Amino acid sequence: MDLLNEFKQLVAEFHQEKMEYALCGGLAMALYAFPRATLDIDVLIEPEALEKAKSLAKKCGFVWDAGLMSFSKGSIKIYRLTKIDPDSREPLMLDMLLTTPEIRDVWDSRQILTWDEGSLQVVSPKGLIKLKSMRSSGQDLDDIKNLERIIHES
């Protein structure tokens, strides 16, 4: 399954339906010039847009519904849908992070970036640092260092 093509299809659906989102996670890191292996698509959305986002994602084949997960004492809420490649049987997860009061500033500071397919709404480097600080895995700590360099260089 081609992650980039799947992402393009999802974003095209979001744009067509005027769905607001902000890309985060590994794909956002790649846009900020720090490509790394990622096996999922992460987007930040408003909670009231969840049903619309689920409907659009299901049109793109994300039909396996894992439901809502909550982390960091409820400050991080993720709704996960999965698409299974019919040939390879490989899964592709779509994690939709829901804005909560604790991460409202991350949503409010999202940026518009231009890429080959047009424009993308992306979580800002400072917003990514905040999200990654709330999880603090080894990869997240490396990502934070790279993002801090972007902030200090600009």
mmCIF file with all atom_site columns, C-alpha atoms in Angstrom:
data_model
loop_
_atom_site.group_PDB
_atom_site.id
_atom_site.type_symbol
_atom_site.label_atom_id
_atom_site.label_alt_id
_atom_site.label_comp_id
_atom_site.label_asym_id
_atom_site.label_entity_id
_atom_site.label_seq_id
_atom_site.pdbx_PDB_ins_code
_atom_site.Cartn_x
_atom_site.Cartn_y
_atom_site.Cartn_z
_atom_site.occupancy
_atom_site.B_iso_or_equiv
_atom_site.pdbx_formal_charge
_atom_site.auth_seq_id
_atom_site.auth_comp_id
_atom_site.auth_asym_id
_atom_site.auth_atom_id
_atom_site.pdbx_PDB_model_num
ATOM 1   C CA . MET A 1 1   ? 0.000   0.000  0.000  1.00 0.00 ? 1   MET A CA 1
ATOM 2   C CA . ASP A 1 2   ? 1.390   3.398  -0.967 1.00 0.00 ? 2   ASP A CA 1
ATOM 3   C CA . LEU A 1 3   ? 1.144   5.684  2.073  1.00 0.00 ? 3   LEU A CA 1
ATOM 4   C CA . LEU A 1 4   ? 1.538   8.870  0.032  1.00 0.00 ? 4   LEU A CA 1
ATOM 5   C CA . ASN A 1 5   ? -1.214  7.940  -2.420 1.00 0.00 ? 5   ASN A CA 1
ATOM 6   C CA . GLU A 1 6   ? -3.544  6.996  0.426  1.00 0.00 ? 6   GLU A CA 1
ATOM 7   C CA . PHE A 1 7   ? -2.797  10.317 2.101  1.00 0.00 ? 7   PHE A CA 1
ATOM 8   C CA . LYS A 1 8   ? -3.412  12.252 -1.137 1.00 0.00 ? 8   LYS A CA 1
ATOM 9   C CA . GLN A 1 9   ? -6.777  10.550 -1.568 1.00 0.00 ? 9   GLN A CA 1
ATOM 10  C CA . LEU A 1 10  ? -7.826  11.343 2.008  1.00 0.00 ? 10  LEU A CA 1
ATOM 11  C CA . VAL A 1 11  ? -6.736  14.991 1.785  1.00 0.00 ? 11  VAL A CA 1
ATOM 12  C CA . ALA A 1 12  ? -8.562  15.367 -1.539 1.00 0.00 ? 12  ALA A CA 1
ATOM 13  C CA . GLU A 1 13  ? -11.765 14.167 0.169  1.00 0.00 ? 13  GLU A CA 1
ATOM 14  C CA . PHE A 1 14  ? -11.197 16.545 3.088  1.00 0.00 ? 14  PHE A CA 1
ATOM 15  C CA . HIS A 1 15  ? -10.608 19.493 0.750  1.00 0.00 ? 15  HIS A CA 1
ATOM 16  C CA . GLN A 1 16  ? -13.590 18.673 -1.461 1.00 0.00 ? 16  GLN A CA 1
ATOM 17  C CA . GLU A 1 17  ? -15.877 18.646 1.586  1.00 0.00 ? 17  GLU A CA 1
ATOM 18  C CA . LYS A 1 18  ? -14.178 21.665 3.213  1.00 0.00 ? 18  LYS A CA 1
ATOM 19  C CA . MET A 1 19  ? -13.142 19.537 6.176  1.00 0.00 ? 19  MET A CA 1
ATOM 20  C CA . GLU A 1 20  ? -10.694 21.308 8.491  1.00 0.00 ? 20  GLU A CA 1
ATOM 21  C CA . TYR A 1 21  ? -7.764  19.239 9.725  1.00 0.00 ? 21  TYR A CA 1
ATOM 22  C CA . ALA A 1 22  ? -4.099  19.588 10.584 1.00 0.00 ? 22  ALA A CA 1
ATOM 23  C CA . LEU A 1 23  ? -1.578  16.950 9.585  1.00 0.00 ? 23  LEU A CA 1
ATOM 24  C CA . CYS A 1 24  ? 0.621   15.785 12.451 1.00 0.00 ? 24  CYS A CA 1
ATOM 25  C CA . GLY A 1 25  ? 2.878   12.808 13.176 1.00 0.00 ? 25  GLY A CA 1
ATOM 26  C CA . GLY A 1 26  ? 5.469   11.322 10.830 1.00 0.00 ? 26  GLY A CA 1
ATOM 27  C CA . LEU A 1 27  ? 4.052   12.829 7.645  1.00 0.00 ? 27  LEU A CA 1
ATOM 28  C CA . ALA A 1 28  ? 4.145   16.310 9.189  1.00 0.00 ? 28  ALA A CA 1
ATOM 29  C CA . MET A 1 29  ? 7.769   15.694 10.184 1.00 0.00 ? 29  MET A CA 1
ATOM 30  C CA . ALA A 1 30  ? 8.540   14.793 6.561  1.00 0.00 ? 30  ALA A CA 1
ATOM 31  C CA . LEU A 1 31  ? 7.040   18.097 5.396  1.00 0.00 ? 31  LEU A CA 1
ATOM 32  C CA . TYR A 1 32  ? 9.356   19.917 7.787  1.00 0.00 ? 32  TYR A CA 1
ATOM 33  C CA . ALA A 1 33  ? 12.341  18.179 6.092  1.00 0.00 ? 33  ALA A CA 1
ATOM 34  C CA . PHE A 1 34  ? 12.740  15.327 8.568  1.00 0.00 ? 34  PHE A CA 1
ATOM 35  C CA . PRO A 1 35  ? 11.495  12.252 6.713  1.00 0.00 ? 35  PRO A CA 1
ATOM 36  C CA . ARG A 1 36  ? 11.258  9.090  8.743  1.00 0.00 ? 36  ARG A CA 1
ATOM 37  C CA . ALA A 1 37  ? 9.540   5.762  8.458  1.00 0.00 ? 37  ALA A CA 1
ATOM 38  C CA . THR A 1 38  ? 5.879   6.022  9.336  1.00 0.00 ? 38  THR A CA 1
ATOM 39  C CA . LEU A 1 39  ? 3.116   3.503  8.903  1.00 0.00 ? 39  LEU A CA 1
ATOM 40  C CA . ASP A 1 40  ? 0.105   5.664  9.606  1.00 0.00 ? 40  ASP A CA 1
ATOM 41  C CA . ILE A 1 41  ? -1.625  8.943  8.880  1.00 0.00 ? 41  ILE A CA 1
ATOM 42  C CA . ASP A 1 42  ? -2.189  11.310 11.792 1.00 0.00 ? 42  ASP A CA 1
ATOM 43  C CA . VAL A 1 43  ? -4.517  14.298 11.608 1.00 0.00 ? 43  VAL A CA 1
ATOM 44  C CA . LEU A 1 44  ? -5.799  16.693 14.242 1.00 0.00 ? 44  LEU A CA 1
ATOM 45  C CA . ILE A 1 45  ? -9.503  17.572 13.984 1.00 0.00 ? 45  ILE A CA 1
ATOM 46  C CA . GLU A 1 46  ? -12.202 19.271 16.020 1.00 0.00 ? 46  GLU A CA 1
ATOM 47  C CA . PRO A 1 47  ? -14.368 16.793 17.996 1.00 0.00 ? 47  PRO A CA 1
ATOM 48  C CA . GLU A 1 48  ? -17.546 18.049 16.341 1.00 0.00 ? 48  GLU A CA 1
ATOM 49  C CA . ALA A 1 49  ? -16.049 17.141 12.934 1.00 0.00 ? 49  ALA A CA 1
ATOM 50  C CA . LEU A 1 50  ? -15.412 13.505 13.888 1.00 0.00 ? 50  LEU A CA 1
ATOM 51  C CA . GLU A 1 51  ? -18.517 12.030 12.244 1.00 0.00 ? 51  GLU A CA 1
ATOM 52  C CA . LYS A 1 52  ? -17.816 13.890 8.995  1.00 0.00 ? 52  LYS A CA 1
ATOM 53  C CA . ALA A 1 53  ? -14.156 12.829 9.079  1.00 0.00 ? 53  ALA A CA 1
ATOM 54  C CA . LYS A 1 54  ? -15.123 9.193  9.691  1.00 0.00 ? 54  LYS A CA 1
ATOM 55  C CA . SER A 1 55  ? -17.540 9.275  6.770  1.00 0.00 ? 55  SER A CA 1
ATOM 56  C CA . LEU A 1 56  ? -14.938 10.752 4.413  1.00 0.00 ? 56  LEU A CA 1
ATOM 57  C CA . ALA A 1 57  ? -12.268 8.308  5.592  1.00 0.00 ? 57  ALA A CA 1
ATOM 58  C CA . LYS A 1 58  ? -14.606 5.363  5.072  1.00 0.00 ? 58  LYS A CA 1
ATOM 59  C CA . LYS A 1 59  ? -15.093 6.522  1.457  1.00 0.00 ? 59  LYS A CA 1
ATOM 60  C CA . CYS A 1 60  ? -11.316 6.096  1.136  1.00 0.00 ? 60  CYS A CA 1
ATOM 61  C CA . GLY A 1 61  ? -11.449 2.545  2.490  1.00 0.00 ? 61  GLY A CA 1
ATOM 62  C CA . PHE A 1 62  ? -10.741 3.141  6.193  1.00 0.00 ? 62  PHE A CA 1
ATOM 63  C CA . VAL A 1 63  ? -13.566 0.869  7.286  1.00 0.00 ? 63  VAL A CA 1
ATOM 64  C CA . TRP A 1 64  ? -12.117 -1.008 10.289 1.00 0.00 ? 64  TRP A CA 1
ATOM 65  C CA . ASP A 1 65  ? -13.217 1.037  13.282 1.00 0.00 ? 65  ASP A CA 1
ATOM 66  C CA . ALA A 1 66  ? -11.066 0.687  16.411 1.00 0.00 ? 66  ALA A CA 1
ATOM 67  C CA . GLY A 1 67  ? -12.887 3.496  18.164 1.00 0.00 ? 67  GLY A CA 1
ATOM 68  C CA . LEU A 1 68  ? -11.787 6.137  20.617 1.00 0.00 ? 68  LEU A CA 1
ATOM 69  C CA . MET A 1 69  ? -8.658  5.868  22.766 1.00 0.00 ? 69  MET A CA 1
ATOM 70  C CA . SER A 1 70  ? -7.697  8.267  25.517 1.00 0.00 ? 70  SER A CA 1
ATOM 71  C CA . PHE A 1 71  ? -4.182  9.067  26.793 1.00 0.00 ? 71  PHE A CA 1
ATOM 72  C CA . SER A 1 72  ? -2.469  11.524 29.140 1.00 0.00 ? 72  SER A CA 1
ATOM 73  C CA . LYS A 1 73  ? -5.428  11.651 31.528 1.00 0.00 ? 73  LYS A CA 1
ATOM 74  C CA . GLY A 1 74  ? -7.816  12.482 28.692 1.00 0.00 ? 74  GLY A CA 1
ATOM 75  C CA . SER A 1 75  ? -5.827  15.364 27.226 1.00 0.00 ? 75  SER A CA 1
ATOM 76  C CA . ILE A 1 76  ? -5.092  13.253 24.128 1.00 0.00 ? 76  ILE A CA 1
ATOM 77  C CA . LYS A 1 77  ? -8.027  11.528 22.446 1.00 0.00 ? 77  LYS A CA 1
ATOM 78  C CA . ILE A 1 78  ? -7.468  9.523  19.284 1.00 0.00 ? 78  ILE A CA 1
ATOM 79  C CA . TYR A 1 79  ? -10.099 7.949  17.079 1.00 0.00 ? 79  TYR A CA 1
ATOM 80  C CA . ARG A 1 80  ? -8.573  5.190  14.937 1.00 0.00 ? 80  ARG A CA 1
ATOM 81  C CA . LEU A 1 81  ? -9.761  3.793  11.632 1.00 0.00 ? 81  LEU A CA 1
ATOM 82  C CA . THR A 1 82  ? -7.811  1.210  9.648  1.00 0.00 ? 82  THR A CA 1
ATOM 83  C CA . LYS A 1 83  ? -7.657  0.253  5.996  1.00 0.00 ? 83  LYS A CA 1
ATOM 84  C CA . ILE A 1 84  ? -6.485  -3.234 4.987  1.00 0.00 ? 84  ILE A CA 1
ATOM 85  C CA . ASP A 1 85  ? -4.766  -3.611 1.630  1.00 0.00 ? 85  ASP A CA 1
ATOM 86  C CA . PRO A 1 86  ? -6.726  -6.291 -0.267 1.00 0.00 ? 86  PRO A CA 1
ATOM 87  C CA . ASP A 1 87  ? -3.582  -7.774 -1.842 1.00 0.00 ? 87  ASP A CA 1
ATOM 88  C CA . SER A 1 88  ? -0.887  -7.604 0.825  1.00 0.00 ? 88  SER A CA 1
ATOM 89  C CA . ARG A 1 89  ? -3.287  -7.597 3.800  1.00 0.00 ? 89  ARG A CA 1
ATOM 90  C CA . GLU A 1 90  ? -1.134  -4.813 5.287  1.00 0.00 ? 90  GLU A CA 1
ATOM 91  C CA . PRO A 1 91  ? -2.964  -2.404 7.594  1.00 0.00 ? 91  PRO A CA 1
ATOM 92  C CA . LEU A 1 92  ? -2.813  1.378  7.319  1.00 0.00 ? 92  LEU A CA 1
ATOM 93  C CA . MET A 1 93  ? -4.011  3.280  10.356 1.00 0.00 ? 93  MET A CA 1
ATOM 94  C CA . LEU A 1 94  ? -5.652  6.681  10.321 1.00 0.00 ? 94  LEU A CA 1
ATOM 95  C CA . ASP A 1 95  ? -5.361  8.289  13.745 1.00 0.00 ? 95  ASP A CA 1
ATOM 96  C CA . MET A 1 96  ? -7.614  11.307 14.204 1.00 0.00 ? 96  MET A CA 1
ATOM 97  C CA . LEU A 1 97  ? -6.517  13.301 17.236 1.00 0.00 ? 97  LEU A CA 1
ATOM 98  C CA . LEU A 1 98  ? -9.392  15.279 18.672 1.00 0.00 ? 98  LEU A CA 1
ATOM 99  C CA . THR A 1 99  ? -8.737  18.763 19.973 1.00 0.00 ? 99  THR A CA 1
ATOM 100 C CA . THR A 1 100 ? -9.146  19.030 23.733 1.00 0.00 ? 100 THR A CA 1
ATOM 101 C CA . PRO A 1 101 ? -8.724  22.089 25.971 1.00 0.00 ? 101 PRO A CA 1
ATOM 102 C CA . GLU A 1 102 ? -5.155  20.961 26.721 1.00 0.00 ? 102 GLU A CA 1
ATOM 103 C CA . ILE A 1 103 ? -4.140  21.047 23.042 1.00 0.00 ? 103 ILE A CA 1
ATOM 104 C CA . ARG A 1 104 ? -6.375  23.873 21.771 1.00 0.00 ? 104 ARG A CA 1
ATOM 105 C CA . ASP A 1 105 ? -3.264  26.005 21.147 1.00 0.00 ? 105 ASP A CA 1
ATOM 106 C CA . VAL A 1 106 ? -1.867  23.276 18.871 1.00 0.00 ? 106 VAL A CA 1
ATOM 107 C CA . TRP A 1 107 ? -5.009  23.504 16.716 1.00 0.00 ? 107 TRP A CA 1
ATOM 108 C CA . ASP A 1 108 ? -5.011  27.306 16.759 1.00 0.00 ? 108 ASP A CA 1
ATOM 109 C CA . SER A 1 109 ? -1.380  27.510 15.590 1.00 0.00 ? 109 SER A CA 1
ATOM 110 C CA . ARG A 1 110 ? -1.727  25.196 12.582 1.00 0.00 ? 110 ARG A CA 1
ATOM 111 C CA . GLN A 1 111 ? -0.147  26.381 9.343  1.00 0.00 ? 111 GLN A CA 1
ATOM 112 C CA . ILE A 1 112 ? -0.853  26.134 5.637  1.00 0.00 ? 112 ILE A CA 1
ATOM 113 C CA . LEU A 1 113 ? 2.029   24.596 3.670  1.00 0.00 ? 113 LEU A CA 1
ATOM 114 C CA . THR A 1 114 ? 2.284   24.137 -0.069 1.00 0.00 ? 114 THR A CA 1
ATOM 115 C CA . TRP A 1 115 ? 3.238   20.829 -1.661 1.00 0.00 ? 115 TRP A CA 1
ATOM 116 C CA . ASP A 1 116 ? 2.922   19.115 -5.066 1.00 0.00 ? 116 ASP A CA 1
ATOM 117 C CA . GLU A 1 117 ? -0.819  18.588 -4.639 1.00 0.00 ? 117 GLU A CA 1
ATOM 118 C CA . GLY A 1 118 ? -1.686  22.107 -3.466 1.00 0.00 ? 118 GLY A CA 1
ATOM 119 C CA . SER A 1 119 ? -2.032  23.249 0.128  1.00 0.00 ? 119 SER A CA 1
ATOM 120 C CA . LEU A 1 120 ? -2.022  21.302 3.377  1.00 0.00 ? 120 LEU A CA 1
ATOM 121 C CA . GLN A 1 121 ? -3.055  22.264 6.871  1.00 0.00 ? 121 GLN A CA 1
ATOM 122 C CA . VAL A 1 122 ? -0.236  21.151 9.166  1.00 0.00 ? 122 VAL A CA 1
ATOM 123 C CA . VAL A 1 123 ? 0.434   21.381 12.891 1.00 0.00 ? 123 VAL A CA 1
ATOM 124 C CA . SER A 1 124 ? 3.168   23.983 13.486 1.00 0.00 ? 124 SER A CA 1
ATOM 125 C CA . PRO A 1 125 ? 6.616   22.910 14.714 1.00 0.00 ? 125 PRO A CA 1
ATOM 126 C CA . LYS A 1 126 ? 5.789   24.292 18.190 1.00 0.00 ? 126 LYS A CA 1
ATOM 127 C CA . GLY A 1 127 ? 2.501   22.379 18.134 1.00 0.00 ? 127 GLY A CA 1
ATOM 128 C CA . LEU A 1 128 ? 4.268   19.157 17.161 1.00 0.00 ? 128 LEU A CA 1
ATOM 129 C CA . ILE A 1 129 ? 6.723   19.663 20.012 1.00 0.00 ? 129 ILE A CA 1
ATOM 130 C CA . LYS A 1 130 ? 3.838   19.988 22.453 1.00 0.00 ? 130 LYS A CA 1
ATOM 131 C CA . LEU A 1 131 ? 2.114   16.847 21.150 1.00 0.00 ? 131 LEU A CA 1
ATOM 132 C CA . LYS A 1 132 ? 5.350   14.869 21.164 1.00 0.00 ? 132 LYS A CA 1
ATOM 133 C CA . SER A 1 133 ? 6.231   16.106 24.667 1.00 0.00 ? 133 SER A CA 1
ATOM 134 C CA . MET A 1 134 ? 2.987   14.649 25.942 1.00 0.00 ? 134 MET A CA 1
ATOM 135 C CA . ARG A 1 135 ? 4.046   11.197 24.729 1.00 0.00 ? 135 ARG A CA 1
ATOM 136 C CA . SER A 1 136 ? 7.857   11.327 24.899 1.00 0.00 ? 136 SER A CA 1
ATOM 137 C CA . SER A 1 137 ? 8.823   8.099  23.138 1.00 0.00 ? 137 SER A CA 1
ATOM 138 C CA . GLY A 1 138 ? 12.409  7.758  21.935 1.00 0.00 ? 138 GLY A CA 1
ATOM 139 C CA . GLN A 1 139 ? 11.378  8.768  18.403 1.00 0.00 ? 139 GLN A CA 1
ATOM 140 C CA . ASP A 1 140 ? 9.385   11.696 19.786 1.00 0.00 ? 140 ASP A CA 1
ATOM 141 C CA . LEU A 1 141 ? 12.412  13.000 21.688 1.00 0.00 ? 141 LEU A CA 1
ATOM 142 C CA . ASP A 1 142 ? 14.516  12.867 18.494 1.00 0.00 ? 142 ASP A CA 1
ATOM 143 C CA . ASP A 1 143 ? 11.736  14.644 16.602 1.00 0.00 ? 143 ASP A CA 1
ATOM 144 C CA . ILE A 1 144 ? 11.573  17.362 19.273 1.00 0.00 ? 144 ILE A CA 1
ATOM 145 C CA . LYS A 1 145 ? 15.299  18.098 18.839 1.00 0.00 ? 145 LYS A CA 1
ATOM 146 C CA . ASN A 1 146 ? 14.849  18.439 15.070 1.00 0.00 ? 146 ASN A CA 1
ATOM 147 C CA . LEU A 1 147 ? 11.787  20.662 15.451 1.00 0.00 ? 147 LEU A CA 1
ATOM 148 C CA . GLU A 1 148 ? 13.579  22.912 17.935 1.00 0.00 ? 148 GLU A CA 1
ATOM 149 C CA . ARG A 1 149 ? 16.294  23.447 15.310 1.00 0.00 ? 149 ARG A CA 1
ATOM 150 C CA . ILE A 1 150 ? 13.649  24.618 12.817 1.00 0.00 ? 150 ILE A CA 1
ATOM 151 C CA . ILE A 1 151 ? 12.265  27.094 15.339 1.00 0.00 ? 151 ILE A CA 1
ATOM 152 C CA . HIS A 1 152 ? 15.702  28.473 16.252 1.00 0.00 ? 152 HIS A CA 1
ATOM 153 C CA . GLU A 1 153 ? 16.761  28.801 12.592 1.00 0.00 ? 153 GLU A CA 1
ATOM 154 C CA . SER A 1 154 ? 13.697  30.801 11.574 1.00 0.00 ? 154 SER A CA 1
#
